[in-house]
Short mmCIF file of C-alpha atoms and ligand atoms in Angstrom, two decimals:
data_model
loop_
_atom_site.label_atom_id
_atom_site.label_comp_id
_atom_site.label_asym_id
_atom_site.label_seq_id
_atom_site.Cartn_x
_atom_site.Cartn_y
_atom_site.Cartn_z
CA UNK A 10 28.76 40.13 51.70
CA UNK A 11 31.29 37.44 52.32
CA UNK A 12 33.96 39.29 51.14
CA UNK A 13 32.69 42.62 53.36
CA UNK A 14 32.80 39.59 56.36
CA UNK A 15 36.52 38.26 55.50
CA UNK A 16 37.87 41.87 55.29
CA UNK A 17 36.15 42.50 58.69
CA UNK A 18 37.55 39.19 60.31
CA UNK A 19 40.98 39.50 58.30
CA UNK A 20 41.24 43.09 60.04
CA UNK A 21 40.43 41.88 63.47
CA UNK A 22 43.26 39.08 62.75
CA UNK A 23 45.65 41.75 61.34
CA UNK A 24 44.92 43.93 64.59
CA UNK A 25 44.93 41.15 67.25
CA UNK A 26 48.40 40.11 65.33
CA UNK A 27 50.00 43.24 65.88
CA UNK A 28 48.70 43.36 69.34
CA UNK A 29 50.48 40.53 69.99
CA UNK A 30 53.29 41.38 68.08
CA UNK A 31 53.88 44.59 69.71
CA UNK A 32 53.64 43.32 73.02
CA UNK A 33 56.80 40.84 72.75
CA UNK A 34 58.68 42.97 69.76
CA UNK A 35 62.03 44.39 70.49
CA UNK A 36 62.83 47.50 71.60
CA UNK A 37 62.14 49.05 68.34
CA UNK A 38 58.68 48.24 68.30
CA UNK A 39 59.13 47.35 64.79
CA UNK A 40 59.36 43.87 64.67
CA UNK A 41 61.61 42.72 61.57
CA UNK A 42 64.31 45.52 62.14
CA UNK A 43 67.44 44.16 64.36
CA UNK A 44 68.01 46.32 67.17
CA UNK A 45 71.77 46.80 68.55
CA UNK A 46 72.71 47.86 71.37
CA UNK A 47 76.36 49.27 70.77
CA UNK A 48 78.30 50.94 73.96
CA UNK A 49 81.63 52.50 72.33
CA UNK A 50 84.66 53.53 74.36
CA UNK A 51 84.24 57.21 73.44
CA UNK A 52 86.53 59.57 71.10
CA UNK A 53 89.80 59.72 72.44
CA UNK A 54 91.93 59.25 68.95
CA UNK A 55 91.49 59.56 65.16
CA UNK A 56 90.79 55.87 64.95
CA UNK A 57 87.75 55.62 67.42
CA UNK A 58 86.16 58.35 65.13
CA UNK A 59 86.57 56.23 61.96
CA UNK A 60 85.54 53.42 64.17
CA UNK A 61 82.59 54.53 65.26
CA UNK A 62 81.71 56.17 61.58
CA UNK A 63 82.20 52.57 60.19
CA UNK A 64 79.38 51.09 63.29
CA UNK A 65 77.14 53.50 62.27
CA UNK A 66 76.96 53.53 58.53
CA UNK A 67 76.95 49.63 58.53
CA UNK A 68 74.22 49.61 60.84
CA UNK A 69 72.42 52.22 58.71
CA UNK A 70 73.32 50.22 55.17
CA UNK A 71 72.02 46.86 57.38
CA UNK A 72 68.72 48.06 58.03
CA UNK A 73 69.28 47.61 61.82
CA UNK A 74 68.17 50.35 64.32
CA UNK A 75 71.11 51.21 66.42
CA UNK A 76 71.01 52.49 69.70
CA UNK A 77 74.82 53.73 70.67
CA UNK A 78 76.16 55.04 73.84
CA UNK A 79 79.51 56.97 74.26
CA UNK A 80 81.29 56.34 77.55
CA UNK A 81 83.85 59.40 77.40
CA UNK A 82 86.42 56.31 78.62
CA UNK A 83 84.96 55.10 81.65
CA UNK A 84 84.28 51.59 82.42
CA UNK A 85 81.12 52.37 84.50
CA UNK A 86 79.38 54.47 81.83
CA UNK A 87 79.95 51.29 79.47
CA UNK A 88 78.82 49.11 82.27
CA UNK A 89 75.54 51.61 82.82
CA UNK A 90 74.60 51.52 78.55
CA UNK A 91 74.78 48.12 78.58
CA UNK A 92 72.50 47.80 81.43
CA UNK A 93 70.10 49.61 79.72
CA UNK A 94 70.48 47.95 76.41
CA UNK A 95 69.37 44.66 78.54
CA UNK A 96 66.65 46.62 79.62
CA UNK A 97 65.21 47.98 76.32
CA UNK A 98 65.65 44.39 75.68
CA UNK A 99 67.74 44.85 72.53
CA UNK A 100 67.83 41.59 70.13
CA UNK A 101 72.35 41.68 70.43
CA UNK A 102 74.24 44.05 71.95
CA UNK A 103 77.67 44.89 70.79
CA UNK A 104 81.31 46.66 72.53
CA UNK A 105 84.59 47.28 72.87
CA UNK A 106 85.78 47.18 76.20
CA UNK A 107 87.80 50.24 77.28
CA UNK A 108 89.88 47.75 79.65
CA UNK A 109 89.92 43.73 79.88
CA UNK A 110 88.85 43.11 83.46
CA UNK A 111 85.66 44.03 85.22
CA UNK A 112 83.19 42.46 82.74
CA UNK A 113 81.83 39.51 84.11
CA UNK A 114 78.77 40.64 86.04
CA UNK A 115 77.32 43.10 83.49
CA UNK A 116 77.80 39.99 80.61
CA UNK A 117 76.20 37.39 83.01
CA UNK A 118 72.77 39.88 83.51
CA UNK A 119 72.88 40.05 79.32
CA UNK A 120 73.20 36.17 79.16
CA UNK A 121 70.61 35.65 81.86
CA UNK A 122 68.63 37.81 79.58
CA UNK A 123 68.89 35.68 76.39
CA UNK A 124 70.72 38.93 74.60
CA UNK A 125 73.80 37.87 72.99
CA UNK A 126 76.84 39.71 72.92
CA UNK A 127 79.40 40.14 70.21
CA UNK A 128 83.26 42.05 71.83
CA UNK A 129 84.56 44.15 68.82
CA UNK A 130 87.83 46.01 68.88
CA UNK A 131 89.14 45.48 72.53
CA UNK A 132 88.98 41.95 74.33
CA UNK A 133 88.16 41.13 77.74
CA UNK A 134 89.98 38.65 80.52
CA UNK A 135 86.80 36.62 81.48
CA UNK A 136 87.44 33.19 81.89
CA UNK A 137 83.86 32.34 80.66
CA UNK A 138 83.93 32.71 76.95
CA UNK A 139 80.08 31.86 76.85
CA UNK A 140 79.73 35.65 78.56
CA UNK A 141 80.38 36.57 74.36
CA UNK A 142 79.64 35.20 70.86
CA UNK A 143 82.96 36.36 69.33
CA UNK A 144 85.56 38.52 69.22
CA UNK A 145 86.07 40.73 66.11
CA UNK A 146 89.03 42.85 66.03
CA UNK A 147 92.97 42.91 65.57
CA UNK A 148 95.69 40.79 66.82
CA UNK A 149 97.28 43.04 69.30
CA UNK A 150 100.43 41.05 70.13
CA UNK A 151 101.22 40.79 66.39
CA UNK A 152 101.11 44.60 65.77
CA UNK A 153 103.42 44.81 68.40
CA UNK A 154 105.67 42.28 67.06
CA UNK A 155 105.63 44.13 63.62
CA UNK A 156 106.53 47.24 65.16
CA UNK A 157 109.48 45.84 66.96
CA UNK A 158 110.43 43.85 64.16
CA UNK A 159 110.86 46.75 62.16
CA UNK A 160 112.90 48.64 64.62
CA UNK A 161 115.33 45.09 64.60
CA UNK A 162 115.67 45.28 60.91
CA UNK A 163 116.50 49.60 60.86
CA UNK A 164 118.28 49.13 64.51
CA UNK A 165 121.45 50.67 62.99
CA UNK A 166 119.74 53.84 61.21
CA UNK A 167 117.88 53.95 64.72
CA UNK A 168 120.88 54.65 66.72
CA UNK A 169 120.47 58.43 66.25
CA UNK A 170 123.20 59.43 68.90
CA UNK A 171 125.48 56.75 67.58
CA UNK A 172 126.70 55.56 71.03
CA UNK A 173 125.71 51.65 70.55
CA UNK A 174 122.60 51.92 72.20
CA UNK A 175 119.16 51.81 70.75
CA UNK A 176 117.38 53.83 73.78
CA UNK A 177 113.62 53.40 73.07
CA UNK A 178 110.66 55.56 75.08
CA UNK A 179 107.25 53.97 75.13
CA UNK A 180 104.38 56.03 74.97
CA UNK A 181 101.74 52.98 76.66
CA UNK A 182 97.65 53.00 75.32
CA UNK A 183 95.28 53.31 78.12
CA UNK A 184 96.21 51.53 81.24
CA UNK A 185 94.74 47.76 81.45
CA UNK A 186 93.38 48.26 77.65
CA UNK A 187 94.09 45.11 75.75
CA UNK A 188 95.80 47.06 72.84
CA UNK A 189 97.95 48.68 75.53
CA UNK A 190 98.63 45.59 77.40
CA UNK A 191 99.46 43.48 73.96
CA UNK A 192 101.20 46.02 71.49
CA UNK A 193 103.92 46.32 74.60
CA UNK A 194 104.05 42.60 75.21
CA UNK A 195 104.60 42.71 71.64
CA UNK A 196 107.12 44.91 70.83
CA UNK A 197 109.43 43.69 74.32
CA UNK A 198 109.34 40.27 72.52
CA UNK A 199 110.36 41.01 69.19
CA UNK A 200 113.66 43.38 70.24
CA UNK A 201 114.17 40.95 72.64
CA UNK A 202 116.56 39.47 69.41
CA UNK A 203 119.15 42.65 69.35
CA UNK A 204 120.53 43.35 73.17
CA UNK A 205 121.52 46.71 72.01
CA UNK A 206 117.47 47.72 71.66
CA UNK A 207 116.39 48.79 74.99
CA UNK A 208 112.91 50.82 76.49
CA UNK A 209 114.44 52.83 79.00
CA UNK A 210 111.55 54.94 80.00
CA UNK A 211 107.19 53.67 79.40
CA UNK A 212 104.26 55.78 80.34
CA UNK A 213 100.35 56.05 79.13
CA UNK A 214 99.60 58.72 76.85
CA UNK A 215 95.85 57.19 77.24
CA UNK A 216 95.61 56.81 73.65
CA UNK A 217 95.08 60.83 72.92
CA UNK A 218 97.35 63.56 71.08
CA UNK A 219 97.57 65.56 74.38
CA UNK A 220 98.51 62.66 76.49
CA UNK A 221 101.47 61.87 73.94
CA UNK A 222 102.64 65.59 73.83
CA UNK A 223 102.95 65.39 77.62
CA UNK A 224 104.90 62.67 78.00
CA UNK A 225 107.10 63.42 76.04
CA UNK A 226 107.81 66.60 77.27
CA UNK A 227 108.96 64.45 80.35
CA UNK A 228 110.74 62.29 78.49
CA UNK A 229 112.57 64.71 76.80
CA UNK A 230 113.18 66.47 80.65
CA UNK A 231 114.43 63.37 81.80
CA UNK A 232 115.77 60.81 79.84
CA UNK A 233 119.12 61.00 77.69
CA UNK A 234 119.82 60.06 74.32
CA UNK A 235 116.28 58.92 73.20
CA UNK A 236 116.60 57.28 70.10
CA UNK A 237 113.54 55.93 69.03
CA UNK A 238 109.82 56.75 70.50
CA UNK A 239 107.43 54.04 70.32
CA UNK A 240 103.61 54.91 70.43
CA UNK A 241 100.92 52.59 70.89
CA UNK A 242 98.75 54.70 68.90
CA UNK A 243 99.17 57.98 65.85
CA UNK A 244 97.23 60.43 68.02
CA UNK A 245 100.28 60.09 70.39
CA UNK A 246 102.75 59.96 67.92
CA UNK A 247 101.18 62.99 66.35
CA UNK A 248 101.81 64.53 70.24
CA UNK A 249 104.99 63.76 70.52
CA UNK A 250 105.92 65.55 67.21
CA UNK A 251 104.91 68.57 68.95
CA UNK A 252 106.76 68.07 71.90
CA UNK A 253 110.24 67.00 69.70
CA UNK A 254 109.57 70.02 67.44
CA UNK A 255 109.12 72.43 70.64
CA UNK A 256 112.33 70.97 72.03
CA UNK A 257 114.02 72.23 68.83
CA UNK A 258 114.51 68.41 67.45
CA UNK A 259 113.41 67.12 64.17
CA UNK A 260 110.72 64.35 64.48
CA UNK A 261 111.81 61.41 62.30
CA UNK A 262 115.72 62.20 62.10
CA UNK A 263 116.74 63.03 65.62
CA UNK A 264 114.03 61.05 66.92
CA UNK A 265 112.70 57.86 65.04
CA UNK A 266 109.34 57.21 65.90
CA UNK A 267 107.10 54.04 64.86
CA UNK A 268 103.48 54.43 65.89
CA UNK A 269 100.53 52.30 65.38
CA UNK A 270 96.82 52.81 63.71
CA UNK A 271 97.66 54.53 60.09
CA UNK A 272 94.88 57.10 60.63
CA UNK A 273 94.58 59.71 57.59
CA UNK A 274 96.86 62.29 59.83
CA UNK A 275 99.43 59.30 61.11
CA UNK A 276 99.62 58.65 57.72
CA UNK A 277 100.31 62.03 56.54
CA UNK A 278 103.32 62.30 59.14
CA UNK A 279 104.63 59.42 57.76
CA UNK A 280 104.28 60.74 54.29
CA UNK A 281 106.57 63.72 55.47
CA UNK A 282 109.04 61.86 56.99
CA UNK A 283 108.25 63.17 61.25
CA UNK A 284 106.74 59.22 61.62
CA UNK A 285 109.32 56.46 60.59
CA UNK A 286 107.25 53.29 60.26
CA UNK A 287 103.41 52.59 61.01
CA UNK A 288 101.35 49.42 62.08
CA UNK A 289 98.06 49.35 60.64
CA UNK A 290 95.18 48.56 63.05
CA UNK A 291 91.86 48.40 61.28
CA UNK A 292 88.96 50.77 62.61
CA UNK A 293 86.65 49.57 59.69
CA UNK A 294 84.97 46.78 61.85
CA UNK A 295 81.41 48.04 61.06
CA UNK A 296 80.68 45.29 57.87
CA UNK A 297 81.71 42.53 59.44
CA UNK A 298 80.10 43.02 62.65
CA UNK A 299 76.64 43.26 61.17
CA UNK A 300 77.27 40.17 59.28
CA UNK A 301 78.34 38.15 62.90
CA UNK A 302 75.00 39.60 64.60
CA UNK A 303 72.83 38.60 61.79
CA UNK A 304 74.77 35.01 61.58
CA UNK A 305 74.62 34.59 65.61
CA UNK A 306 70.54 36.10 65.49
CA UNK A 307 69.66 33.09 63.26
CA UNK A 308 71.51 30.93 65.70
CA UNK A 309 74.05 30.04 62.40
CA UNK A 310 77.67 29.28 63.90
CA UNK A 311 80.06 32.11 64.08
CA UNK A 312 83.89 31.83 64.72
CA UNK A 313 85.24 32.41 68.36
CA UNK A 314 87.71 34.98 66.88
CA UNK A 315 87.78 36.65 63.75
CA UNK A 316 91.07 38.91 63.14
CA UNK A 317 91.07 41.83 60.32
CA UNK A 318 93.44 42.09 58.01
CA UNK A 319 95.92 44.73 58.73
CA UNK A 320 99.20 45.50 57.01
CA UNK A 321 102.00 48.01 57.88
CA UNK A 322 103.48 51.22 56.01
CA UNK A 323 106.87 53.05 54.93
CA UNK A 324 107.21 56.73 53.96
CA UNK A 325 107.38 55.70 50.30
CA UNK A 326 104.37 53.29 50.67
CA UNK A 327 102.37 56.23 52.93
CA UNK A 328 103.01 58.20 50.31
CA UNK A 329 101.75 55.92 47.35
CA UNK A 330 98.14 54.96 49.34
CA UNK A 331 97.29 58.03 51.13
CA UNK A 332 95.18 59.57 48.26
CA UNK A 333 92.79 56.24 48.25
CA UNK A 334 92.35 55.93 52.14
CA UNK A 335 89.11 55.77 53.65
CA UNK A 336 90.49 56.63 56.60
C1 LIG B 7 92.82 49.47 68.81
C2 LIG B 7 91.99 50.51 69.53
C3 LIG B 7 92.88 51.61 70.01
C4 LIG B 7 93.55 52.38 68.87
C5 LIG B 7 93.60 53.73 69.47
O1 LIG B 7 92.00 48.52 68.26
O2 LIG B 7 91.32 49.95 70.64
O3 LIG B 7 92.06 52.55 70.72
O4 LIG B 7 94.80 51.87 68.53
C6 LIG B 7 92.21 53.81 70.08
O5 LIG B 7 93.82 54.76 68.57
O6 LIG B 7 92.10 54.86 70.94
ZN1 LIG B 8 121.76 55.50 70.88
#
């Protein structure tokens, strides 16, 4: 009998638990799984596809439940899933801001709403760096530097048209993007050490193949003796090939080009010579950002910045890693 009793009155327990549970769980309704909220900037280049591939699987091997919003590259989508993450009261919710300014309000309703945020990829310019948790992603300012540094070094092989002059074209990232903004800051201060090493014409490509290709075209319309093309990003790299090649040039010898990323078809340019030197920029942030919201959920301390490790690539080293990328 007593045991018939305890079952009964464990039951009602177990029930009016769950009751209760279910009434403040998150929005997953099932209360031990982390729920994030993760509004990417949308699929513009070979990178953000291995970037979001990396969010997802993590989140899948993490046993979180991931809600994740693309914003086709506007600012106001982003602004509009993260809105709604607040409201299906998420436990963290996670981005990468398509540009650095505009942020503020949207990251003050989260805070107000006890929902912490974590900035991966992309940075933003808010003052208030209690708006985020951390920032995971590359040093954009460095990849720059590398880029330019490695133009310095090869600035005599560079000078295609042999007239003294190192004339560069820059095919910009999105406008106001923090890659954009950096890898150009970047690459200005490093040839800043060889007078000879000049951009003569800059433009955004917006970070896709098509947007390269048509700059260039322009370039190629308008600017004389173009030496060296430097692209904030493969997919316009990989654009500007087509342009150089439908201009009846050879990409890589009458055009050096240094792009940035080392996607899987960056990386097989390189390999064939049309690409001349490529910064890595690490897409595979999905591992580590699963480890930061888990740290910051149980309130452990997390770094304000963590930077990925990155390296850079040569045809003969392109060559020698390409069968083991992941990417
Ligand atoms: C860099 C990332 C950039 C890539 C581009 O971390 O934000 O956006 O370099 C991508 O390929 O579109
Ligand atoms: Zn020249």
């Amino acid at each position: 009998m007593v045991k018939k009793t305890v079952t009964a009155a464990s039951m009602l327990l177990v029930s009016v638990a769950a009751l209760a549970g279910c009434s403040d769980s998150d929005a997953s309704g099932d209360d031990d799984k982390i729920v994030m909220g993760f509004a990417q900037v949308g699929a513009e280049s070979g990178w953000r596809t291995a970037n979001t591939e990396s969010i997802k699987e993590s989140a899948e091997e993490a046993g979180f439940e991931l809600k994740f919003s693309d914003a086709q590259g506007k600012q106001e989508n982003q602004i509009k899933a993260i809105r709604s993450f607040i409201q299906q009261k998420v436990d963290v919710i996670a981005f990468s801001p398509v540009v650095e300014t505009g942020w503020d309000a949207v990251l003050q309703e989260a805070k107000r709403a006890n929902i912490p945020v974590i900035l991966t990829d992309r940075a933003v310019d808010s003052e208030d760096t209690s708006l985020y948790e951390t920032f995971l992603g590359s040093d954009f300012v460095l990849e720059g530097e590398k880029a330019g540094e490695w133009l310095v070094e090869n600035a005599a092989d560079s000078d295609v048209d042999g007239d003294g002059d190192i004339n560069v074209v820059q095919l910009e990232g999105t406008t106001g993007a923090a890659p954009a903004i950096d890898r150009a800051e970047g690459f200005a201060s490093a040839i800043a050490a060889d007078p000879a090493i000049e951009v003569t014409a800059s433009q955004t490509g917006d970070f896709t193949r098509d947007g390269g290709k048509q700059v260039m075209e322009s370039f190629l319309n308008s600017e004389d003796g173009i030496d060296v093309v430097f692209a904030h990003n493969d997919d316009m790299g990989l654009g500007a090939i087509e342009a150089i090649e439908a201009a009846g040039l050879e990409p890589g010898v009458d055009v050096k080009i240094i792009t940035v990323d080392a996607v899987h078809d960056g990386m097989e340019a390189l390999a064939e010579g049309k690409i001349n030197f490529i910064v890595e920029c690490n897409p595979l942030l999905g591992p580590q950002l699963m480890e930061l919201a888990e740290q910051v959920l149980d309130d452990e301390e997390v770094p304000e910045r963590v930077v990925t490790e990155e390296t850079t690539f040569t045809q003969e080293q392109a060559i020698e890693v390409l069968p083991d990328r992941k990417y």
